[in-house]
Amino acid sequence: MAWGKSKSASVEKSVDMDLGAEALAKAVHDGDMVNFRLLFLPFSPLRKDSSERLEDEKYAYLRPDSETQSRPEFREALAVVRERTVWQHIESELAANRPAQLPWELVLLLGDNAVRLGKYTNAAQAYEVLRIRRKMQEEFFRQADEALDAGKVKRGVRGYVAATSLEYDYAAFPEPLPKVPDFQRRALILHGVYPERVEDCLPLQELEAFLRAALTYLLLDAPAAARLESRPVAQRLAFLAELVQQRDPEWRAFVHRYREACDLMRDFDKRITRATAERGRTQASLAGEIEEVLGQDPRAIPSCLLGRTIENGEWWQYMQELAYLHPAAALFVSRQLVGDVEILVPRYRADSPVPRELGLITGPGSAELRTN
Amino acid sequence: MTPSDSGYVDYFAELELDEDAKPGEVRKAYRRIMKDLVNEIAAVEITEERRARYLLQMAKLNAALYVLRETESRDEYWESRKELIALEKEWIAASESRDPNVDRYRKAYDAKLRDFLAKYVEDLMLAAGRDKECVEASNWDAAHERHAFRILRHYRQSLYREILERLPFAEVTPPQIDWKERQGAVTRLLSHGGM
């Protein structure tokens, strides 16, 4: 990509600017900063001195289909593209032999559409270019707090998710980038130390400590989680339940597998207890019981949690994939050494309202899954 | 530091000195401030946030000594900083007067700014941490350096963004943001079920 190329060396072509306007409107409608920028680059099919053509099959993804064209958000974007001053600016930038200055009206609308579609990295980039990202975050936080004050948890969670998802990582290499949800990495940090004692085991923490850790992990932002600290436990609990659902639309599928894994774990627990109790009766029975216990491969438990078996999978491989698919799953499992194998097992506090609120257990009689 | 100086790391200010301070004064001020900092660190419980803050403070003090104790490196640093401030003013003036060469001014300034921040905020701060005199006073070691990589990069980019905030818009036309409209937009977005 190079600016300052000689005009005489370039190929002039006719550009269908109606189609060009639709392509710009589509990028704005889709909240797609990459495609929007592409349309202003030196090789953009919208430039007369570029050999690229928007009508080509390879640029089909830039053109709106009939379904997109019928949407009110697309029509709104197209209307802004065609506003006289905006359109004049677009035409002059596409004709100029230098980096284009993007029209702020479209970048702003693109950012809003990106938030609407949950494309937060695009939204963060758009707002960052406009230098309003931090103020937009503050506004999302402010309105989310107001919603929580009014008891509207769902709306409050949406606001917190939007505000925290607009964060930027200034330490990214080589350039700052929008922060991305990296639960697969954060889950490993949560379980980085093997839990030798109950207090080291995240799912077995007291309610206050658990809520703090869970909200910090799922919001990907400690200061945002700290904003919620002064709210009543019941509201934070409802917030957590809603946040889990919003982060993971497939949560119910995990719940089903989690319950099955709990049954496997209980069965395994009983076998170990029986083998331990019978130790000392006779050498033969001890050996037999251990064989019986080990015969039941404990790796069936993490496979059940994940819904598939990773060949020769280590606990951290299961953890990464589980956290990627179901971010909140990392809050209800822990590492467990069985013989010389370390596995992931389901673990929760039976006296905590959290697993019940999230549907992981039903009824008051569910037994606590202990560490052995 | 005037508003147009902010963001261009000022090592004299870090050591609470005037720009004509002599090398002896630089060393004296460095040892005094570093000693206070080391004592403060020893007296508090180290959290992740504190560790990042103290590491940055230490790195800045080490770099201040490293750069300012020799006349040659001090003059080079100060000249480079002055040149950068002048380039910023030139670009702003070109932008305000709608000079057709405004993009050339912007590019010259941006390249200089990136070089300056990379050298004086990241590279020299890390290099100072390996200097014998700095190591003795600050107990800086390999573990500090490992943590400092990310902290310094974050600091450099934050300074870059801080400077950018006061400069003319280049990538996008100057936005006319109506914050009442923005509040309404956020309200609509939060009402949107699909979000």
Coordinates of C-alpha atoms in Angstrom, one line a residue:
Chain A
M1 CA 0.0 0.0 0.0
A2 CA 1.6 3.3 -1.1
W3 CA 0.5 6.9 -1.3
G4 CA 1.9 9.4 -3.7
K5 CA 1.8 7.1 -6.8
S6 CA 1.9 8.9 -10.1
K7 CA -1.6 9.6 -11.6
S8 CA -0.3 8.8 -15.1
A9 CA 0.5 5.3 -14.0
S10 CA -2.9 4.6 -12.6
V11 CA -5.9 3.2 -14.5
E12 CA -9.1 5.4 -14.4
K13 CA -12.3 3.5 -14.3
S14 CA -15.9 4.3 -13.7
V15 CA -17.2 3.6 -10.2
D16 CA -20.8 2.9 -9.5
M17 CA -21.1 5.3 -6.5
D18 CA -24.7 4.2 -5.7
L19 CA -23.2 0.8 -5.0
G20 CA -20.4 2.4 -3.2
A21 CA -22.8 4.3 -0.9
E22 CA -24.5 1.0 -0.2
A23 CA -21.2 -0.7 0.6
L24 CA -20.3 2.1 3.0
A25 CA -23.8 1.9 4.6
K26 CA -23.4 -1.8 5.0
A27 CA -20.1 -1.5 6.8
V28 CA -21.8 1.1 9.1
H29 CA -24.8 -1.1 9.6
D30 CA -22.7 -4.1 10.4
G31 CA -20.6 -2.1 12.8
D32 CA -17.5 -3.3 10.8
M33 CA -14.6 -1.0 11.3
V34 CA -12.3 -3.1 9.1
N35 CA -14.5 -3.1 6.1
F36 CA -15.3 0.6 6.6
R37 CA -11.6 1.5 6.6
L38 CA -10.9 -0.8 3.6
L39 CA -13.3 1.3 1.5
F40 CA -11.0 4.3 2.0
L41 CA -7.6 2.6 1.5
P42 CA -5.4 3.2 -1.7
F43 CA -6.7 0.0 -3.3
S44 CA -10.3 0.6 -2.4
P45 CA -12.7 -0.4 -5.1
L46 CA -14.4 2.9 -4.6
R47 CA -11.3 4.8 -5.8
K48 CA -11.2 5.7 -9.5
D49 CA -7.4 5.1 -9.7
S50 CA -7.6 1.6 -8.2
S51 CA -7.9 -1.4 -10.4
E52 CA -10.3 -3.1 -7.9
R53 CA -14.0 -3.3 -8.8
L54 CA -16.8 -3.5 -6.3
E55 CA -18.9 -5.5 -8.7
D56 CA -16.3 -8.4 -8.6
E57 CA -17.4 -11.6 -6.9
K58 CA -14.5 -11.3 -4.3
Y59 CA -16.2 -8.1 -3.0
A60 CA -19.6 -9.7 -2.6
Y61 CA -19.1 -9.5 1.2
L62 CA -19.0 -5.7 1.0
R63 CA -22.3 -5.4 -0.8
P64 CA -25.6 -5.5 1.1
D65 CA -28.1 -8.4 0.3
S66 CA -31.8 -7.7 0.0
E67 CA -32.5 -8.7 3.6
T68 CA -29.9 -6.2 4.8
Q69 CA -31.3 -3.5 2.5
S70 CA -34.8 -4.0 4.1
R71 CA -33.6 -3.3 7.6
P72 CA -34.3 0.1 9.2
E73 CA -30.7 0.3 10.6
F74 CA -29.3 -0.1 7.1
R75 CA -31.7 2.6 5.7
E76 CA -30.7 4.9 8.5
A77 CA -27.0 4.4 7.7
L78 CA -27.6 4.9 3.9
A79 CA -29.4 8.2 4.7
V80 CA -26.4 9.4 6.6
V81 CA -24.0 8.3 3.9
R82 CA -26.1 10.3 1.4
E83 CA -26.3 13.4 3.4
R84 CA -24.9 16.2 1.2
T85 CA -22.0 17.3 3.4
V86 CA -21.0 13.7 4.3
W87 CA -21.2 12.5 0.7
Q88 CA -19.2 15.5 -0.6
H89 CA -16.5 14.7 2.0
I90 CA -16.4 11.0 1.0
E91 CA -16.0 11.9 -2.7
S92 CA -13.2 14.4 -2.0
E93 CA -11.4 12.0 0.3
L94 CA -11.6 9.2 -2.3
A95 CA -10.2 11.5 -5.0
A96 CA -7.3 12.8 -2.8
N97 CA -3.9 11.1 -3.1
R98 CA -3.3 10.8 0.7
P99 CA -4.7 8.9 3.7
A100 CA -8.4 9.6 3.9
Q101 CA -10.0 11.4 6.8
L102 CA -13.1 9.3 7.8
P103 CA -16.4 11.2 8.2
W104 CA -17.1 11.3 12.0
E105 CA -20.9 11.0 11.5
L106 CA -20.5 7.5 10.0
V107 CA -17.8 6.4 12.5
L108 CA -20.1 7.3 15.3
L109 CA -23.1 5.5 13.9
L110 CA -20.8 2.5 13.1
G111 CA -19.7 2.5 16.8
D112 CA -23.3 2.5 18.0
N113 CA -24.3 -0.3 15.6
A114 CA -21.3 -2.3 16.7
V115 CA -22.5 -2.0 20.4
R116 CA -26.0 -3.0 19.4
L117 CA -24.6 -6.2 17.7
G118 CA -22.2 -7.0 20.5
K119 CA -19.2 -6.3 18.3
Y120 CA -17.4 -4.5 21.1
T121 CA -13.9 -4.4 19.7
N122 CA -15.2 -2.6 16.6
A123 CA -17.2 -0.2 18.8
A124 CA -14.1 0.4 21.0
Q125 CA -12.1 1.2 17.9
A126 CA -14.7 3.6 16.5
Y127 CA -15.1 5.5 19.8
E128 CA -11.4 5.6 20.3
V129 CA -10.9 7.2 16.9
L130 CA -13.5 9.8 17.9
R131 CA -11.8 10.2 21.4
I132 CA -15.1 9.5 23.2
R133 CA -14.4 5.9 24.3
R134 CA -13.9 6.7 27.9
K135 CA -16.9 9.0 28.1
M136 CA -19.0 6.4 26.5
Q137 CA -17.9 3.8 29.0
E138 CA -18.8 6.3 31.8
E139 CA -22.2 6.8 30.3
F140 CA -22.8 3.1 30.1
F141 CA -21.8 2.6 33.7
R142 CA -23.9 5.6 34.8
Q143 CA -27.1 4.3 33.1
A144 CA -26.3 0.7 34.2
D145 CA -26.1 1.9 37.9
E146 CA -29.3 3.8 37.5
A147 CA -31.0 0.6 36.1
L148 CA -29.7 -1.4 39.1
D149 CA -31.0 1.2 41.5
A150 CA -34.4 0.8 39.9
G151 CA -34.1 -3.0 40.2
K152 CA -33.7 -3.6 36.5
V153 CA -31.0 -6.2 36.6
K154 CA -31.0 -7.3 33.0
R155 CA -30.5 -3.7 31.8
G156 CA -27.9 -3.1 34.4
V157 CA -25.9 -6.2 33.3
R158 CA -26.1 -5.1 29.7
G159 CA -24.7 -1.7 30.7
Y160 CA -21.8 -3.2 32.6
V161 CA -21.0 -5.7 29.8
A162 CA -21.0 -2.8 27.2
A163 CA -18.9 -0.5 29.5
T164 CA -16.3 -3.1 30.3
S165 CA -16.1 -4.5 26.8
L166 CA -15.2 -1.0 25.4
E167 CA -11.9 -1.2 27.4
Y168 CA -8.6 -0.8 25.6
D169 CA -5.4 -2.7 26.2
Y170 CA -2.7 0.0 26.0
A171 CA 0.0 -2.6 26.8
A172 CA -0.8 -4.7 23.7
F173 CA 2.1 -5.2 21.3
P174 CA 2.9 -3.5 19.0
E175 CA -0.1 -1.1 19.2
P176 CA -2.9 -0.7 21.7
L177 CA -5.9 -2.8 20.9
P178 CA -9.4 -3.3 22.2
K179 CA -9.5 -5.7 25.2
V180 CA -10.9 -9.0 24.2
P181 CA -12.7 -11.6 26.4
D182 CA -9.9 -14.0 27.1
F183 CA -11.6 -16.4 29.6
Q184 CA -9.5 -19.3 28.4
R185 CA -6.4 -17.5 29.8
R186 CA -8.0 -16.0 32.8
A187 CA -9.5 -19.3 33.9
L188 CA -6.0 -20.8 34.0
I189 CA -4.9 -17.9 36.2
L190 CA -7.9 -18.5 38.6
H191 CA -6.8 -22.1 39.0
G192 CA -3.0 -21.5 38.7
V193 CA -2.3 -22.9 42.2
Y194 CA -3.3 -26.4 43.2
P195 CA -5.9 -26.1 46.0
E196 CA -4.2 -27.9 49.0
R197 CA -6.7 -26.4 51.4
V198 CA -10.5 -25.7 51.2
E199 CA -9.9 -21.9 51.4
D200 CA -7.7 -22.2 48.2
C201 CA -10.5 -23.7 46.2
L202 CA -12.5 -21.0 44.4
P203 CA -15.9 -22.8 44.3
L204 CA -15.7 -23.4 48.0
Q205 CA -15.1 -19.8 49.0
E206 CA -17.5 -17.9 51.3
L207 CA -20.3 -16.2 49.4
E208 CA -18.8 -12.7 49.6
A209 CA -15.4 -13.7 48.4
F210 CA -16.9 -16.0 45.7
L211 CA -19.1 -13.2 44.4
R212 CA -16.2 -10.8 44.2
A213 CA -14.0 -13.3 42.3
A214 CA -16.8 -14.4 40.0
L215 CA -17.8 -10.8 39.1
T216 CA -14.2 -9.7 38.5
Y217 CA -13.6 -12.7 36.3
L218 CA -16.8 -12.5 34.2
L219 CA -16.6 -8.7 33.9
L220 CA -12.9 -8.9 32.9
D221 CA -12.4 -5.8 35.0
A222 CA -11.7 -5.5 38.7
P223 CA -12.7 -1.8 39.1
A224 CA -16.0 -2.5 37.5
A225 CA -16.7 -5.4 39.8
A226 CA -15.7 -3.2 42.8
R227 CA -18.5 -0.7 41.8
L228 CA -21.0 -3.5 42.6
E229 CA -19.5 -4.3 46.1
S230 CA -21.8 -1.9 48.0
R231 CA -25.0 -3.5 46.5
P232 CA -27.0 -6.1 48.5
V233 CA -25.9 -9.7 48.2
A234 CA -29.3 -10.6 46.7
Q235 CA -28.8 -8.1 43.9
R236 CA -25.2 -9.1 43.2
L237 CA -26.4 -12.7 43.1
A238 CA -29.1 -11.8 40.5
F239 CA -26.5 -9.8 38.6
L240 CA -24.2 -12.7 38.5
A241 CA -26.9 -15.1 37.3
E242 CA -27.9 -12.7 34.5
L243 CA -24.2 -12.0 33.6
V244 CA -23.6 -15.8 33.3
Q245 CA -26.5 -16.0 30.8
Q246 CA -25.5 -13.0 28.8
R247 CA -21.9 -14.2 28.6
D248 CA -22.9 -17.7 27.6
P249 CA -26.2 -18.3 25.8
E250 CA -25.4 -22.1 25.9
W251 CA -25.2 -22.2 29.7
R252 CA -28.2 -24.6 29.9
A253 CA -26.2 -27.2 27.9
F254 CA -23.3 -26.9 30.4
V255 CA -25.7 -27.2 33.4
H256 CA -27.0 -30.6 32.0
R257 CA -23.5 -31.9 31.7
Y258 CA -22.4 -30.5 35.1
R259 CA -25.2 -32.4 36.8
E260 CA -24.0 -35.6 35.1
A261 CA -20.4 -35.0 36.1
C262 CA -21.6 -34.4 39.7
D263 CA -23.2 -37.9 39.7
L264 CA -20.0 -39.4 38.4
M265 CA -18.1 -37.6 41.1
R266 CA -20.3 -38.8 43.9
D267 CA -20.0 -42.4 42.7
F268 CA -16.2 -41.9 42.5
D269 CA -16.2 -40.4 46.0
K270 CA -18.1 -43.3 47.4
R271 CA -15.7 -45.8 46.0
I272 CA -12.7 -44.0 47.5
T273 CA -14.4 -43.8 50.9
R274 CA -15.2 -47.5 50.8
A275 CA -11.7 -48.4 49.8
T276 CA -10.3 -46.3 52.5
A277 CA -12.6 -47.8 55.2
E278 CA -11.8 -51.3 54.2
R279 CA -8.1 -50.7 54.2
G280 CA -6.6 -52.8 57.0
R281 CA -9.1 -55.5 56.9
T282 CA -7.1 -57.6 54.6
Q283 CA -4.3 -56.9 52.1
A284 CA -6.3 -58.6 49.4
S285 CA -9.4 -56.5 49.9
L286 CA -7.4 -53.2 49.9
A287 CA -5.7 -54.1 46.6
G288 CA -9.0 -55.2 45.2
E289 CA -10.7 -51.9 46.1
I290 CA -8.0 -49.8 44.8
E291 CA -8.1 -51.7 41.5
E292 CA -11.9 -51.2 41.5
V293 CA -11.5 -47.5 42.1
L294 CA -8.8 -47.0 39.6
G295 CA -10.6 -49.2 37.1
Q296 CA -13.2 -46.4 36.8
D297 CA -11.2 -44.0 34.8
P298 CA -11.5 -40.6 36.6
R299 CA -10.9 -38.8 33.3
A300 CA -14.5 -39.6 32.5
I301 CA -15.4 -36.6 34.7
P302 CA -13.7 -33.8 32.8
S303 CA -14.8 -35.4 29.5
C304 CA -18.4 -35.3 30.9
L305 CA -18.0 -31.6 31.9
L306 CA -16.6 -30.6 28.5
G307 CA -18.9 -32.9 26.4
R308 CA -16.0 -34.4 24.6
T309 CA -12.7 -36.3 25.4
I310 CA -9.4 -34.7 24.7
E311 CA -6.9 -37.4 23.9
N312 CA -4.3 -37.5 26.7
G313 CA -5.8 -34.3 27.8
E314 CA -4.4 -32.5 30.8
W315 CA -6.6 -30.6 33.3
W316 CA -5.5 -27.3 31.8
Q317 CA -6.5 -28.3 28.3
Y318 CA -10.0 -29.1 29.6
M319 CA -10.0 -25.9 31.5
Q320 CA -9.1 -23.7 28.5
E321 CA -11.7 -25.2 26.3
L322 CA -14.4 -25.3 29.0
A323 CA -13.8 -21.6 29.8
Y324 CA -13.8 -20.7 26.1
L325 CA -17.2 -22.4 25.6
H326 CA -18.8 -21.6 29.0
P327 CA -16.8 -18.8 30.8
A328 CA -18.7 -19.3 34.1
A329 CA -17.9 -23.0 34.2
A330 CA -14.4 -22.1 35.6
L331 CA -16.1 -20.9 38.7
F332 CA -17.6 -24.3 39.6
V333 CA -14.8 -26.7 39.0
S334 CA -11.4 -27.4 40.6
R335 CA -8.3 -29.4 40.1
Q336 CA -8.1 -32.8 41.8
L337 CA -5.2 -35.2 41.9
V338 CA -6.3 -38.8 41.6
G339 CA -3.4 -41.2 41.8
D340 CA -0.9 -39.6 39.4
V341 CA -3.5 -38.0 37.2
E342 CA -4.7 -34.5 37.8
I343 CA -8.2 -33.9 36.5
L344 CA -10.9 -31.2 36.6
V345 CA -13.9 -32.1 38.8
P346 CA -17.2 -30.3 39.6
R347 CA -17.2 -28.6 42.9
Y348 CA -19.6 -26.3 44.7
R349 CA -20.7 -25.3 48.2
A350 CA -24.0 -26.9 49.0
D351 CA -24.8 -24.1 51.5
S352 CA -24.3 -21.4 48.9
P353 CA -27.2 -20.0 47.0
V354 CA -25.1 -19.5 43.8
P355 CA -25.1 -23.0 42.3
R356 CA -28.9 -23.2 42.9
E357 CA -29.5 -19.7 41.3
L358 CA -27.5 -20.9 38.2
G359 CA -29.4 -24.2 38.0
L360 CA -26.3 -26.3 38.6
I361 CA -28.1 -28.1 41.5
T362 CA -31.7 -28.5 42.3
G363 CA -33.5 -28.9 45.7
P364 CA -32.1 -28.3 49.1
G365 CA -30.8 -31.8 49.7
S366 CA -27.9 -31.7 47.3
A367 CA -24.7 -32.9 49.0
E368 CA -21.6 -30.9 49.0
L369 CA -18.8 -32.3 46.8
R370 CA -15.9 -32.6 49.1
T371 CA -12.2 -32.5 48.6
N372 CA -10.4 -35.7 49.6
Chain B
M1 CA 5.1 21.5 32.8
T2 CA 2.7 23.5 30.5
P3 CA -0.3 21.8 28.9
S4 CA 1.7 21.5 25.6
D5 CA 4.6 19.8 27.5
S6 CA 2.5 17.2 29.2
G7 CA 3.1 13.7 28.0
Y8 CA 6.7 14.4 27.0
V9 CA 8.4 12.7 30.0
D10 CA 10.3 15.4 32.0
Y11 CA 13.2 13.8 33.9
F12 CA 14.2 17.0 35.6
A13 CA 10.7 17.2 37.1
E14 CA 11.0 13.5 38.1
L15 CA 14.0 14.5 40.2
E16 CA 12.4 17.8 41.3
L17 CA 15.3 19.8 39.6
D18 CA 15.6 22.7 37.3
E19 CA 16.8 22.0 33.8
D20 CA 20.3 23.6 34.5
A21 CA 21.0 21.2 37.4
K22 CA 24.5 19.9 37.6
P23 CA 25.4 16.1 37.5
G24 CA 26.2 16.2 41.3
E25 CA 22.7 17.6 42.0
V26 CA 21.2 14.9 39.8
R27 CA 22.9 12.1 41.8
K28 CA 22.0 13.7 45.1
A29 CA 18.3 14.2 44.2
Y30 CA 18.1 10.7 42.7
R31 CA 19.5 9.0 45.9
R32 CA 17.2 11.0 48.2
I33 CA 14.0 10.3 46.2
M34 CA 14.9 6.6 45.5
K35 CA 15.7 6.1 49.2
D36 CA 12.3 7.5 50.2
L37 CA 10.6 5.3 47.6
V38 CA 12.4 2.1 48.7
N39 CA 11.4 2.8 52.4
E40 CA 7.8 3.4 51.4
I41 CA 7.7 0.2 49.4
A42 CA 9.2 -1.7 52.4
A43 CA 6.5 -0.3 54.7
V44 CA 3.4 -1.3 52.7
E45 CA 1.7 -4.5 51.6
I46 CA 2.4 -5.0 47.9
T47 CA -0.7 -5.5 45.8
E48 CA -0.7 -5.9 42.0
E49 CA -1.8 -2.2 41.5
R50 CA 0.9 -1.0 43.9
R51 CA 3.6 -3.1 42.3
A52 CA 2.8 -1.6 38.9
R53 CA 2.8 1.9 40.3
Y54 CA 6.1 1.5 42.3
L55 CA 7.8 -0.2 39.4
L56 CA 6.9 2.6 37.1
Q57 CA 8.1 5.2 39.7
M58 CA 11.4 3.3 40.1
A59 CA 11.9 3.0 36.3
K60 CA 11.3 6.7 35.8
L61 CA 13.8 7.6 38.6
N62 CA 16.4 5.2 37.2
A63 CA 16.0 6.6 33.7
A64 CA 16.2 10.1 35.0
L65 CA 19.6 9.4 36.6
Y66 CA 20.8 7.4 33.6
V67 CA 19.9 10.2 31.1
L68 CA 20.8 13.3 33.2
R69 CA 24.1 12.4 34.9
E70 CA 26.1 12.7 31.6
T71 CA 26.1 16.1 29.8
E72 CA 26.0 14.5 26.4
S73 CA 23.0 12.3 27.0
R74 CA 21.2 15.0 28.9
D75 CA 21.7 17.6 26.1
E76 CA 20.6 15.1 23.5
Y77 CA 17.4 14.3 25.5
W78 CA 16.5 17.9 26.2
E79 CA 17.1 19.0 22.6
S80 CA 15.0 16.1 21.3
R81 CA 12.2 17.0 23.7
K82 CA 12.3 20.7 22.6
E83 CA 12.3 19.7 18.9
L84 CA 9.3 17.5 19.5
I85 CA 7.4 20.4 21.2
A86 CA 8.3 22.7 18.3
L87 CA 7.0 20.1 15.8
E88 CA 3.8 19.8 17.7
K89 CA 3.3 23.6 17.5
E90 CA 4.1 23.5 13.8
W91 CA 1.6 20.8 13.1
I92 CA -1.2 22.5 15.1
A93 CA -0.5 25.8 13.3
A94 CA -0.6 24.1 9.9
S95 CA -3.8 22.4 10.7
E96 CA -5.4 25.6 12.0
S97 CA -4.3 27.6 8.9
R98 CA -5.5 24.7 6.6
D99 CA -2.0 24.4 5.1
P100 CA -2.1 21.9 2.2
N101 CA 1.0 20.3 3.6
V102 CA -0.6 19.6 6.9
D103 CA -0.2 15.8 6.5
R104 CA 3.5 16.2 6.1
Y105 CA 3.8 18.1 9.4
R106 CA 1.6 15.5 11.1
K107 CA 3.7 12.6 9.8
A108 CA 7.0 14.3 10.8
Y109 CA 5.6 15.0 14.3
D110 CA 4.1 11.5 14.7
A111 CA 7.3 9.8 13.7
K112 CA 9.4 11.9 16.1
L113 CA 6.9 11.4 18.9
R114 CA 6.9 7.6 18.5
D115 CA 10.7 7.6 18.5
F116 CA 10.9 9.8 21.5
L117 CA 8.5 7.8 23.6
A118 CA 10.0 4.5 22.5
K119 CA 13.5 5.7 23.5
Y120 CA 12.9 7.7 26.6
V121 CA 9.9 5.8 28.1
E122 CA 10.7 2.2 27.2
D123 CA 14.2 1.5 26.0
L124 CA 16.2 3.8 28.3
M125 CA 14.0 2.9 31.3
L126 CA 14.9 -0.7 30.8
A127 CA 18.5 0.0 30.1
A128 CA 18.8 2.1 33.3
G129 CA 17.6 -0.9 35.2
R130 CA 20.8 -2.7 34.2
D131 CA 23.0 0.1 35.2
K132 CA 25.3 -0.6 38.2
E133 CA 24.5 2.7 40.0
C134 CA 20.8 2.3 39.5
V135 CA 20.8 -1.4 40.5
E136 CA 22.6 -0.5 43.7
A137 CA 20.2 2.2 44.8
S138 CA 17.0 0.6 43.6
N139 CA 17.7 -3.1 44.0
W140 CA 16.3 -3.5 40.4
D141 CA 16.7 -7.1 39.2
A142 CA 15.6 -9.4 36.4
A143 CA 12.2 -10.0 38.0
H144 CA 11.6 -6.3 38.0
E145 CA 12.5 -6.1 34.4
R146 CA 10.2 -8.9 33.5
H147 CA 7.2 -7.1 35.1
A148 CA 8.3 -3.7 33.7
F149 CA 8.0 -4.7 30.0
R150 CA 4.3 -4.6 30.1
I151 CA 4.0 -1.7 32.5
L152 CA 6.3 0.5 30.5
R153 CA 4.6 -0.3 27.2
H154 CA 1.2 0.6 28.8
Y155 CA 2.7 3.8 30.2
R156 CA 4.2 4.7 26.8
Q157 CA 0.9 4.2 24.9
S158 CA -1.0 6.0 27.6
L159 CA 1.3 9.0 27.2
Y160 CA 0.9 8.8 23.4
R161 CA -2.9 8.8 23.8
E162 CA -2.8 11.6 26.3
I163 CA -0.8 13.8 23.8
L164 CA -3.1 12.8 20.9
E165 CA -6.2 14.0 22.8
R166 CA -5.1 17.6 22.6
L167 CA -4.0 17.4 18.9
P168 CA -6.0 18.1 15.8
F169 CA -8.0 15.1 14.4
A170 CA -6.3 13.4 11.6
E171 CA -7.9 10.0 11.0
V172 CA -11.4 11.3 11.3
T173 CA -13.1 14.7 10.7
P174 CA -13.4 16.7 13.9
P175 CA -16.5 15.2 15.6
Q176 CA -19.3 17.4 16.9
I177 CA -20.5 15.3 19.8
D178 CA -23.8 16.2 21.4
W179 CA -23.7 14.5 24.8
K180 CA -27.4 14.8 25.3
E181 CA -27.8 12.8 22.0
R182 CA -25.2 10.4 23.3
Q183 CA -27.1 9.8 26.5
G184 CA -30.2 9.0 24.4
A185 CA -28.1 6.7 22.2
V186 CA -26.9 4.7 25.3
T187 CA -30.5 4.5 26.6
R188 CA -31.6 3.1 23.3
L189 CA -28.7 0.6 23.1
L190 CA -29.5 -0.6 26.6
S191 CA -33.1 -1.1 25.7
H192 CA -32.2 -3.1 22.6
G193 CA -33.0 -6.8 23.3
G194 CA -30.4 -8.2 20.9
M195 CA -27.4 -6.5 22.6

